[in-house]
Coordinates of C-alpha atoms in Angstrom, one line a residue:
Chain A
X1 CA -62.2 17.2 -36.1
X2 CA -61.7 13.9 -36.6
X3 CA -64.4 11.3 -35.8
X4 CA -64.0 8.0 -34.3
X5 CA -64.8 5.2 -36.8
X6 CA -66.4 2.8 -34.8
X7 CA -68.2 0.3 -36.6
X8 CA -71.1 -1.3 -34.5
X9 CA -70.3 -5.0 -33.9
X10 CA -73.0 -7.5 -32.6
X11 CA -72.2 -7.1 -29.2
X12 CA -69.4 -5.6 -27.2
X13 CA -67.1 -7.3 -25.5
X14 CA -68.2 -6.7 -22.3
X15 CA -71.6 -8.2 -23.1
X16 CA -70.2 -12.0 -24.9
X17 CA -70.6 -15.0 -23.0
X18 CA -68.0 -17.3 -22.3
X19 CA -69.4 -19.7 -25.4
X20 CA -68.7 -16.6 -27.8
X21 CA -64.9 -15.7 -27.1
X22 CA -62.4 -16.5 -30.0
X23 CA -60.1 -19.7 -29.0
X24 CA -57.7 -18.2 -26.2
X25 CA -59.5 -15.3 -26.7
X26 CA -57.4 -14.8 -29.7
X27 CA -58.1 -11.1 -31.6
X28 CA -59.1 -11.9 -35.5
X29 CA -59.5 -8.7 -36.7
X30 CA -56.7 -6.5 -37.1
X31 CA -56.9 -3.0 -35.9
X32 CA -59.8 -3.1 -33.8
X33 CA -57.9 -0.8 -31.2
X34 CA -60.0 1.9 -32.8
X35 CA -63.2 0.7 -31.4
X36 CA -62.3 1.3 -27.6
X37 CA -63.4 4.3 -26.4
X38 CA -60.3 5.1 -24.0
X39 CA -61.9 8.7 -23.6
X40 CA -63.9 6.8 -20.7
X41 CA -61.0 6.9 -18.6
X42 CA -60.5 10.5 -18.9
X43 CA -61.3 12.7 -15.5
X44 CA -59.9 16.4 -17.3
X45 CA -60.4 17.1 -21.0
X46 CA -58.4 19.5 -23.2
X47 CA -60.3 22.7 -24.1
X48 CA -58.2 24.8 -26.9
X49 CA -58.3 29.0 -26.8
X50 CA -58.2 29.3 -30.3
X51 CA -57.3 33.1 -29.9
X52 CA -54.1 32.3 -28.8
X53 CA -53.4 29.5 -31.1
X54 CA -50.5 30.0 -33.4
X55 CA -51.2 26.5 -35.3
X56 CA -47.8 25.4 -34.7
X57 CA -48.6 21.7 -34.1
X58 CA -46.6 20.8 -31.3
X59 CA -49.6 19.4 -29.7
X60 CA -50.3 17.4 -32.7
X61 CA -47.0 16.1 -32.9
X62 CA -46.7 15.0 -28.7
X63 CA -50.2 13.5 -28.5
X64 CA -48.8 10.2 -27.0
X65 CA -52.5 8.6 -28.5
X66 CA -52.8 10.3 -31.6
X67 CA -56.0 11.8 -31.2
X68 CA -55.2 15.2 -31.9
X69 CA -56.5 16.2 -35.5
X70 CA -56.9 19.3 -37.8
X71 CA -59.9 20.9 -37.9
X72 CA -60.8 22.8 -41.3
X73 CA -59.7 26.0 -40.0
X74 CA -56.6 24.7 -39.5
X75 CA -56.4 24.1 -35.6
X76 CA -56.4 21.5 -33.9
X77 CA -58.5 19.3 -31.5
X78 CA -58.4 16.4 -29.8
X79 CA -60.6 13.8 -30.2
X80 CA -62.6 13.0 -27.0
X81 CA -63.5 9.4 -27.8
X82 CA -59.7 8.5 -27.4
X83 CA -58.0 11.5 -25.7
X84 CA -57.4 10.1 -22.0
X85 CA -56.8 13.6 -20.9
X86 CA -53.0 13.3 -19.9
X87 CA -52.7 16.8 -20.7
X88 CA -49.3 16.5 -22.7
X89 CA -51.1 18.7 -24.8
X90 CA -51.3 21.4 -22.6
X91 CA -48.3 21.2 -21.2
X92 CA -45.6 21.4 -24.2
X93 CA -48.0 24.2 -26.0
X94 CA -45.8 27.4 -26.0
X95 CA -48.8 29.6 -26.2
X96 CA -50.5 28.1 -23.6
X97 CA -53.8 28.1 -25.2
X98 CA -54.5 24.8 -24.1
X99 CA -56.1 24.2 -21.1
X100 CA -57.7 21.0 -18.9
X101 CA -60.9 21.1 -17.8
X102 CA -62.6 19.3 -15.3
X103 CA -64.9 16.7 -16.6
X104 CA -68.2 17.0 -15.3
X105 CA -70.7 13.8 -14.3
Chain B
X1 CA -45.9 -55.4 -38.0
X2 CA -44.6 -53.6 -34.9
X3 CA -42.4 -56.0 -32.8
X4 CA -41.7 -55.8 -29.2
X5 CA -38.4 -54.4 -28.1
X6 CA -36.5 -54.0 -25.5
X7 CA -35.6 -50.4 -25.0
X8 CA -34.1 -47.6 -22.4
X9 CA -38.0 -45.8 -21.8
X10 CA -36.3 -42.5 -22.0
X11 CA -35.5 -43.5 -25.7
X12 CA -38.9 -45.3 -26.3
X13 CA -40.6 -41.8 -25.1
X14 CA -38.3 -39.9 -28.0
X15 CA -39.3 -42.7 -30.8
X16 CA -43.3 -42.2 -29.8
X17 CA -42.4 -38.0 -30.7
X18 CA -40.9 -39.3 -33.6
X19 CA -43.2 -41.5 -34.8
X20 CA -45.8 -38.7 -33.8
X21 CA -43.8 -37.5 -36.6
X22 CA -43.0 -34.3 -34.5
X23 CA -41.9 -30.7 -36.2
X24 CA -40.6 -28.7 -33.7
X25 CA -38.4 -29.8 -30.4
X26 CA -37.7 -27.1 -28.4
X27 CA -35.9 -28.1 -24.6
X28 CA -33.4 -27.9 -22.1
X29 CA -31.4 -30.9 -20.8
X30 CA -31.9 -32.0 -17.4
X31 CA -31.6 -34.9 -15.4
X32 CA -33.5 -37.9 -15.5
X33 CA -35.0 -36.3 -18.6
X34 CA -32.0 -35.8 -20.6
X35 CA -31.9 -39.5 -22.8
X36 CA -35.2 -38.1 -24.0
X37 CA -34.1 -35.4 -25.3
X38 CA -30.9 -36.4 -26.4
X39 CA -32.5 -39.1 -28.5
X40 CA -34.7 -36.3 -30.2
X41 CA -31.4 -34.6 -31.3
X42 CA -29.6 -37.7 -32.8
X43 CA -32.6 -38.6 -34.6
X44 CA -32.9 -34.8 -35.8
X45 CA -29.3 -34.7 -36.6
X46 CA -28.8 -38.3 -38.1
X47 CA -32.1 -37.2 -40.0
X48 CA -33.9 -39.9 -38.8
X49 CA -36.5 -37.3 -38.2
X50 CA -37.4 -34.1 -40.6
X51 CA -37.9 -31.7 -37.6
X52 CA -36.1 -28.4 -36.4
X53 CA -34.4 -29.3 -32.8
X54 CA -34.2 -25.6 -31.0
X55 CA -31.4 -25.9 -28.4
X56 CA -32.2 -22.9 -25.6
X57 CA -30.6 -21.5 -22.9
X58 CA -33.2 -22.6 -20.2
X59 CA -36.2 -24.5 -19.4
X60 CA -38.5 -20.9 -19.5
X61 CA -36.9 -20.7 -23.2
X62 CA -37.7 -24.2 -24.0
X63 CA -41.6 -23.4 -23.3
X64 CA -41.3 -20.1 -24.9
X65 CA -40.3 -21.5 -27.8
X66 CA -42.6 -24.0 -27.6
X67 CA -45.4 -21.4 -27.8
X68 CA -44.4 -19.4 -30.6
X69 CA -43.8 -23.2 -32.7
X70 CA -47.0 -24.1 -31.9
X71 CA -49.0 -20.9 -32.6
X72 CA -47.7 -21.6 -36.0
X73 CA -49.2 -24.7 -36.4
X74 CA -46.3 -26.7 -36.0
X75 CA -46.4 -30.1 -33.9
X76 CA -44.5 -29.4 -30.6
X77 CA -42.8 -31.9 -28.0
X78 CA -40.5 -31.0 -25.0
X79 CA -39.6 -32.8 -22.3
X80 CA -38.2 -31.8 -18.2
X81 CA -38.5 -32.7 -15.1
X82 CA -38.3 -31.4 -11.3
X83 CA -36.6 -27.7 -11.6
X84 CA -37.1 -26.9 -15.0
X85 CA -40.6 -27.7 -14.6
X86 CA -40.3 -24.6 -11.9
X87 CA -38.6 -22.3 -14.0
X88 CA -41.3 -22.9 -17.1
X89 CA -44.1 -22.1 -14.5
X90 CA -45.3 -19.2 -15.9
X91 CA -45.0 -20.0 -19.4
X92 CA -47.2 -23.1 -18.4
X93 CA -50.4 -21.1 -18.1
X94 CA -49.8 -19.2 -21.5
X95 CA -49.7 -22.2 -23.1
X96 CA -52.8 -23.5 -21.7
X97 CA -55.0 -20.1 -21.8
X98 CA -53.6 -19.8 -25.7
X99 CA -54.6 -23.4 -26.3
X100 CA -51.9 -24.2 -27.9
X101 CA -51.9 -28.0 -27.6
X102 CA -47.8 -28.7 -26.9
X103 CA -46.8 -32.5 -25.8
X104 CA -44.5 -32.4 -22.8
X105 CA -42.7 -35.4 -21.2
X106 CA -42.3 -34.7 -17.4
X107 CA -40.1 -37.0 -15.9
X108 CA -40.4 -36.6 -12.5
X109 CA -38.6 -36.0 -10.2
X110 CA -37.9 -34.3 -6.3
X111 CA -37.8 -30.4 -5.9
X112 CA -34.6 -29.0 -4.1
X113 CA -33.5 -28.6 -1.5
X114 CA -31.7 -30.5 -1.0
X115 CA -30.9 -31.3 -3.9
X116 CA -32.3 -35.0 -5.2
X117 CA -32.1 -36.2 -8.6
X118 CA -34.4 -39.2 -7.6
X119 CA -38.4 -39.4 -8.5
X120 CA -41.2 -38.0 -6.3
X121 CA -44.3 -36.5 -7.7
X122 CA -43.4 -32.5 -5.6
X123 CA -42.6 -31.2 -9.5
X124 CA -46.1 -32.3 -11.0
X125 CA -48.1 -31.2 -8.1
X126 CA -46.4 -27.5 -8.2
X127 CA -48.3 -27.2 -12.0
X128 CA -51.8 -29.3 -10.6
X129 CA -53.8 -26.1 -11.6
X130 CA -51.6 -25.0 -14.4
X131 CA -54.5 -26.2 -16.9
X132 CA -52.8 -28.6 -18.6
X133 CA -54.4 -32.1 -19.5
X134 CA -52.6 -34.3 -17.0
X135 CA -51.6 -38.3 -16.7
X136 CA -49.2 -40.3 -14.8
X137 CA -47.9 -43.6 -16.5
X138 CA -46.6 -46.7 -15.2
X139 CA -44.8 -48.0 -17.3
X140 CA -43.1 -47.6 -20.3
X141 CA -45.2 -48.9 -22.9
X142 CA -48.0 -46.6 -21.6
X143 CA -45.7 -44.1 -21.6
X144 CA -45.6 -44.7 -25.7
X145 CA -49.2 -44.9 -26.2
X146 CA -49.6 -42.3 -24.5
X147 CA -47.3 -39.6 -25.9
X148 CA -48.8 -40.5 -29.6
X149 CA -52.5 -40.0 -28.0
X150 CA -51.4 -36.8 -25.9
X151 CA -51.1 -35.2 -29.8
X152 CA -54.3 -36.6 -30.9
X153 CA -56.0 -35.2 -27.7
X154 CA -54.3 -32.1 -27.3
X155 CA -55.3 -31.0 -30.9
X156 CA -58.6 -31.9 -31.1
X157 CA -61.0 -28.8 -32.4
X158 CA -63.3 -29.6 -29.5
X159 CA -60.0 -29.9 -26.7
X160 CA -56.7 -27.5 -27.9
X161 CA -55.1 -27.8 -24.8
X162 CA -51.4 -28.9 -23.9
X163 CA -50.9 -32.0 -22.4
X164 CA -48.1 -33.6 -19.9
X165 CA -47.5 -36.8 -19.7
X166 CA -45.9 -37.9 -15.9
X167 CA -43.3 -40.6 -15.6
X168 CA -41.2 -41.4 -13.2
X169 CA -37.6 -40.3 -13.3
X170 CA -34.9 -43.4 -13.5
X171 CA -37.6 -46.0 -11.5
X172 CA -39.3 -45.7 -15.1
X173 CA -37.3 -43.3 -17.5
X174 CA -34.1 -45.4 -17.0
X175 CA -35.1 -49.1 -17.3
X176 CA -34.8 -51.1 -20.4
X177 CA -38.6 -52.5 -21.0
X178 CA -39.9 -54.7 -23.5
X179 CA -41.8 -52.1 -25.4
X180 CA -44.3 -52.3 -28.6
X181 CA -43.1 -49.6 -30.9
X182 CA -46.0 -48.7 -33.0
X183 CA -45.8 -48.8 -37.2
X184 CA -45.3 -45.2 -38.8
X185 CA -48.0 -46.3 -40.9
X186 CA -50.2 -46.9 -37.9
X187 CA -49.6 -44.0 -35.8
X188 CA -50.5 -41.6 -39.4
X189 CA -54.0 -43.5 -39.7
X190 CA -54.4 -42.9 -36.1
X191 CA -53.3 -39.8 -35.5
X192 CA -54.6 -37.0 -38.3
X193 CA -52.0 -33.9 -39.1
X194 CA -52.1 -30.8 -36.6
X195 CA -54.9 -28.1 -38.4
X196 CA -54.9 -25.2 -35.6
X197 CA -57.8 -23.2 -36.1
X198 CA -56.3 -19.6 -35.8
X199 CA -52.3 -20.2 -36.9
X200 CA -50.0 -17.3 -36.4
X201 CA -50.1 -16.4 -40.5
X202 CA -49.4 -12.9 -42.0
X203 CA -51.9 -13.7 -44.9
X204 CA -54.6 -13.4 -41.9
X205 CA -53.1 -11.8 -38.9
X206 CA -54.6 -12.4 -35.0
X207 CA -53.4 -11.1 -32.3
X208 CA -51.8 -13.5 -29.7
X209 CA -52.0 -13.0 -25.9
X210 CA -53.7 -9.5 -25.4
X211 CA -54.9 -7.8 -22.9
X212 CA -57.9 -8.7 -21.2
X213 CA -59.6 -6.3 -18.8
X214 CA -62.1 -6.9 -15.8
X215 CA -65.2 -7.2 -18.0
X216 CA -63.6 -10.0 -20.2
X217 CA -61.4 -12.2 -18.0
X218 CA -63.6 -14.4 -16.3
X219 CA -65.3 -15.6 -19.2
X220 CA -61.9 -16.3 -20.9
X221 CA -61.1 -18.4 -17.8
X222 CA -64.6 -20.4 -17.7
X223 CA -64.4 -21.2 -20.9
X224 CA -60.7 -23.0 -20.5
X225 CA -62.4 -24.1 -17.7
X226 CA -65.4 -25.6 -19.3
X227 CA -62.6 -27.2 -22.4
X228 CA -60.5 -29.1 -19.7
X229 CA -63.5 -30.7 -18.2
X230 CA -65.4 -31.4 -21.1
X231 CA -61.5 -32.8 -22.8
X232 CA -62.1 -35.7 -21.3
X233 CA -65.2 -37.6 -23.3
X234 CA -62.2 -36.7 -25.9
X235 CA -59.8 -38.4 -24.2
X236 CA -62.3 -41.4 -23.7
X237 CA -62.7 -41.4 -27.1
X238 CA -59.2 -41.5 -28.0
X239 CA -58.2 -44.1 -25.6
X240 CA -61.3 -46.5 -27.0
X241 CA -59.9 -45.5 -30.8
X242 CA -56.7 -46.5 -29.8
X243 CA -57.5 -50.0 -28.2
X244 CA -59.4 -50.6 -31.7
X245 CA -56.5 -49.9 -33.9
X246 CA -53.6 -51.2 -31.4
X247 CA -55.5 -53.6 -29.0
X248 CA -53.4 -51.8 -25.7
X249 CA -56.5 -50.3 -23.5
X250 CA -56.6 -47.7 -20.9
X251 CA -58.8 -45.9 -18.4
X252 CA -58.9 -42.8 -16.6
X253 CA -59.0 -44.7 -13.0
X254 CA -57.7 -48.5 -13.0
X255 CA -58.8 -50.9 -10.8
X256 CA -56.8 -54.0 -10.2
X257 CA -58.4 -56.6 -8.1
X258 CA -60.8 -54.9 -6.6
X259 CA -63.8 -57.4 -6.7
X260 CA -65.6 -57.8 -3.4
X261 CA -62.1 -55.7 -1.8
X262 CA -63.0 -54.1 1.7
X263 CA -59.4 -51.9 1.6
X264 CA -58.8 -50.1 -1.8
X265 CA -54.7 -49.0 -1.9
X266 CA -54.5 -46.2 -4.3
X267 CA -51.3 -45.2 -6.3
X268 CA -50.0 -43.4 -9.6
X269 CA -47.1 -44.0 -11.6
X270 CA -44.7 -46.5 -11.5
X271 CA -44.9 -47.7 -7.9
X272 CA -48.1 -48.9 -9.0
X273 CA -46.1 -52.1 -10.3
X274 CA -44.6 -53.1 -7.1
X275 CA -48.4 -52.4 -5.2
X276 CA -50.1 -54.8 -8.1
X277 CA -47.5 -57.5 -7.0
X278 CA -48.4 -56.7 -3.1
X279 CA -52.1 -56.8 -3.8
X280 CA -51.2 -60.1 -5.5
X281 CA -49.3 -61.4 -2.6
X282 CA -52.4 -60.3 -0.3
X283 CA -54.9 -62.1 -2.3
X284 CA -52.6 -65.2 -2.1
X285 CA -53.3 -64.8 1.6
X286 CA -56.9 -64.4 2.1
X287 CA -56.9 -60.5 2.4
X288 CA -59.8 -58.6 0.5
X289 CA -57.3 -55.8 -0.8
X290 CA -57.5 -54.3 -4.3
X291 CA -55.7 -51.4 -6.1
X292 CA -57.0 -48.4 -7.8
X293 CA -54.0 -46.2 -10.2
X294 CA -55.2 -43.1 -11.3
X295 CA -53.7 -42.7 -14.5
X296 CA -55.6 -39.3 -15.4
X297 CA -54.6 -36.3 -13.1
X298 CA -56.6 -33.3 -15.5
X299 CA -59.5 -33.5 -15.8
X300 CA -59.7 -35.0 -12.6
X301 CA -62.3 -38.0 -13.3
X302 CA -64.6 -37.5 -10.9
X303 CA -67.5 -39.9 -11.7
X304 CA -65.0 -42.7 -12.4
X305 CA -63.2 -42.7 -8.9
X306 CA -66.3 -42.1 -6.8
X307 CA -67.7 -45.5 -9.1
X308 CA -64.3 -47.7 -8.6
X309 CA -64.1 -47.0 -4.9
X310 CA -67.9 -47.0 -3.8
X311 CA -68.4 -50.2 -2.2
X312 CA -64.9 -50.5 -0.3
X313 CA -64.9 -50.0 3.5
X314 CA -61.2 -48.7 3.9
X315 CA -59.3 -46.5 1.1
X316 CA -55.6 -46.3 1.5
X317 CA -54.1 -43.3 -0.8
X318 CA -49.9 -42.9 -1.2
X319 CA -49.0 -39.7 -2.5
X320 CA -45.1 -38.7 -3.6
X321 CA -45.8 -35.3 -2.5
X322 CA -46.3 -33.1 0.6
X323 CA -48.8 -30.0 0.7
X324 CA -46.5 -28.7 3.4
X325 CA -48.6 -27.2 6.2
X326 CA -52.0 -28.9 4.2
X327 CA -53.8 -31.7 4.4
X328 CA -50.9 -34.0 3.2
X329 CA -50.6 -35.2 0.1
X330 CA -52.4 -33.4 -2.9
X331 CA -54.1 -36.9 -4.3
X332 CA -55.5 -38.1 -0.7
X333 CA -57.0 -34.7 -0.3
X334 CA -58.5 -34.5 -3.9
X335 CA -60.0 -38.1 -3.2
X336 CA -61.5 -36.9 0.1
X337 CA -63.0 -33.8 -1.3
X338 CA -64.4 -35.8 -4.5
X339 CA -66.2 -38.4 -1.7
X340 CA -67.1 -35.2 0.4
X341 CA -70.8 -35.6 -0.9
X342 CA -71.0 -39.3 -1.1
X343 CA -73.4 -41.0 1.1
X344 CA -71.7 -43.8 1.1
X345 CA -68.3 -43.9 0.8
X346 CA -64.7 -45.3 2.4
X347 CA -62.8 -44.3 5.2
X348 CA -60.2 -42.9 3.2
X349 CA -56.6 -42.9 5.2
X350 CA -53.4 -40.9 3.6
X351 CA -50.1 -41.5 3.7
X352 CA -46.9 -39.8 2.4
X353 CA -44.2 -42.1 0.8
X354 CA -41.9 -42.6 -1.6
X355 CA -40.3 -38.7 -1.3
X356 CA -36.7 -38.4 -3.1
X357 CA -36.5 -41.4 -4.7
X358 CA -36.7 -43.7 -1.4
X359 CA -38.4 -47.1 -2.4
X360 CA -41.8 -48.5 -1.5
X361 CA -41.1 -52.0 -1.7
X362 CA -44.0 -54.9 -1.7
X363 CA -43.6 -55.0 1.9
X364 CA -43.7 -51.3 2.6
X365 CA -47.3 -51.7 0.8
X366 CA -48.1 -54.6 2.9
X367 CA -47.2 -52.3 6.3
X368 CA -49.3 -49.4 4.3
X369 CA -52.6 -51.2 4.6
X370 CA -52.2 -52.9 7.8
X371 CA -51.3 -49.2 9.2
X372 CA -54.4 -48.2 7.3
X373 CA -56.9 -50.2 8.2
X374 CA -55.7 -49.9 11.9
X375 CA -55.8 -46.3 11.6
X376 CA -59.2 -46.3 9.8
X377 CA -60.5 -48.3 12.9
X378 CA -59.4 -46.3 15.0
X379 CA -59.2 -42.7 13.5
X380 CA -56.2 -40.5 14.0
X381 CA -55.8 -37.3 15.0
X382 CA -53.4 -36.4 11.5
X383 CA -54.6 -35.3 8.6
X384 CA -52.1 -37.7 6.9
X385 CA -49.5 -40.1 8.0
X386 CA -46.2 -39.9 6.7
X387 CA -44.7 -43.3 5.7
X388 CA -41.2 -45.1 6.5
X389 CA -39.7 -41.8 8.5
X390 CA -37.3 -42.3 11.0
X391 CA -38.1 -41.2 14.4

């Protein structure tokens, strides 16, 4: 599985002060999409049967976030950090060994 | 050594872009602002002046453009008036939250419908809070000046903001004035070349515009907010600079006249001429009447109104605009609300004149502060008076 490379910054956006924001709030470093943990947003997550999986990677291919990864084994999982839990996933796998789950407080 | 001309303003307005020694024009023709303009392109095409011209299909194309030229780092002028100020609306407060700091002549000019082609100030007051730095010239020779210090304000590391500079469509833009046409040598010692910090540049990529969520917004917004106010020690600055090097001064509030004055009249742009030769005429006579012209519109300059206007008993403000179902005109009800806390302070009287190109001669200012003060004495029941209709 995949792990989000997040590198720690000073502070998070949501902590700067007006006096810190880039000129027009301009972004200088390229790429730093990676640090936003859209898996916040998620309210069901993907949860894989892996006795059903056939490894066929539909779900890999239709992740609309590309946060689904292969695990050693050869499965594959989606990242929670970025998955938003659309359930795409789910949906399109012709096994149906994908399932969404409830997140839980 | 610059000589004094006499030139169409429009075309005076185009020379100050070129001796601003522009790189990018990027607008749409429309009238009164169209000699501007079409000046720009001669000298572009004659190449008079080493700069690309981008002809567009509208006004919202012309500011687009603008944008992506000056994200660049290129030097940017365009120039409108009245509609197409309406259709670039949106693209007005990119520019300003981008800080990207573009020089745009508006010439203004009355809002349809109906349809007038004639000046009132209805197109400048539709982009008041549209963040741009803001002033209102009188006459064409400030209307020079100004333009070449719009570029030296506007891209200032401690301002980066866009700047408009408000004249009045064919009671300024189309007379021939006797106009002081800066040296090209001059105006390059005075004004240094544009060095954004963050250019649009593949070497070192940015991202332009993103999206900014809940937690981020309001800080982005304070801090534009915080620029525009503090732009205007800049502007100070670059008004006293430019009084060294070409001797012409201005001021964000002028006051004309106004020693030991018990009425104030208060006006911006060009009608401020005719009002001088009023208060002139009034003085002649024995009245105590004085003017004040606000030349700077953003940053509003608080400290310098509430200081030119303090001792004066009666404060007569004309606006070229109507807040329709408001307080009147947008100046009068800035000037009240800047006095609110003021413990001593005018009677301040509005009134609404001058809408669609109709005149305000030297008389009509004479009737303005004899209505005034009468209405000061005796209070009226309306927020604002509206001058000169017909009943």
């Amino acid at each position: 599985m995949a792990k989000a490379k997040v590198k720690p910054k000073a502070k998070a956006e949501g902590e700067l002060s007006w006096k810190e924001i880039e000129i027009g709030c301009f972004i200088t470093e390229p790429g730093n999409a990676t640090e936003f943990r859209t898996g916040a947003w998620r309210s069901r997550k993907p949860v894989v049967d892996f006795s059903k999986c056939n490894k066929c990677t539909l779900c890999y291919y239709y992740c609309p976030d590309g946060c689904i990864a292969k695990t050693p084994e050869g499965y594959f999982v989606a990242d929670l950090f970025y998955c938003k839990g659309c359930g795409i996933c789910a949906e399109e796998c012709p096994k149906d060994a994908i399932t969404m789950v409830e997140e839980e407080k | 050594m610059a000589k004094r001309v006499g030139l169409e303003v429009s075309v005076a307005v185009g020379d100050a872009a070129k001796l601003a020694d522009v790189d990018v024009v990027a607008a749409y023709p429309i009238t009164p602002q169209t000699h501007i303009v079409e000046h720009l392109a001669e000298l572009v095409a004659n190449g008079e002046l080493r700069a690309a011209y981008i002809p567009v299909e509208s006004e919202h194309s012309a500011m687009s453009a603008c944008l992506g030229a000056s994200a660049v780092g290129a030097r940017t002028f365009t120039a409108t008036a009245s509609q197409g100020l309406e259709l670039m609306h949106e693209v007005l407060y990119v520019a300003s939250a981008l800080r990207l700091p573009i020089v745009m002549a508006v010439v203004n000019r009355a809002l349809s419908a109906p349809i007038s082609i004639w000046c009132d100030h209805s197109d400048a007051m539709a982009v008041r809070d549209s963040g741009w730095i803001q002033m209102f010239v009188e006459n064409g020779q400030e209307a020079v000046d100004n333009v070449i210090c719009a570029f030296r304000i506007g891209e200032d590391r401690r301002v980066l903001l866009p700047v408009m500079i408000h004249l009045d469509g064919f009671s300024l833009s189309h007379v021939i004035e006797p106009i002081i046409l800066p040296e090209q040598s001059e105006v390059a010692r005075f004004l240094p070349p544009y060095d954004p910090p963050l250019p649009l540049d593949p070497e070192k990529p940015v991202t332009v515009g993103a999206f900014a969520p809940p937690f981020i917004y309001t800080e982005v917004k304070w801090a534009q907010e915080m620029t525009l106010e503090g732009a205007k020690e800049v502007i100070l600055e670059c008004w006293r600079e430019f009084a060294n090097t070409f001797g012409r001064h201005y001021s964000p509030v002028e006051s004309y006249r106004t020693e030991g004055a018990k009425v104030l009249l208060m006006t911006m742009g060009s009608l401020s001429e005719t009002a001088m030769v009023a208060v002139d005429k009034m003085r002649d006579e024995g009245k105590e009447v004085g003017l004040i012209k606000l030349r700077l519109w953003r940053p509003f300059p608080f400290a310098e109104l509430r200081q030119a206007v303090r001792d004066a008993e009666v404060l007569i403000v004309l606006d070229r605009a109507l807040s329709f179902g408001g307080p009147g005109g947008p100046v009068c009800s800035e000037v009240k609300a800047a006095l609110y806390r003021e413990a001593r302070r005018p009677e301040v009287v509005g009134f609404v004149g001058g809408l669609g190109g109709r005149d305000i001669s030297m008389a009509d200012f004479e009737e303005m502060v004899n209505q005034g003060i009468k209405l000061a004495e005796a209070g009226s029941e309306r927020e604002f008076e509206i001058f000169g209709v017909r009943e």
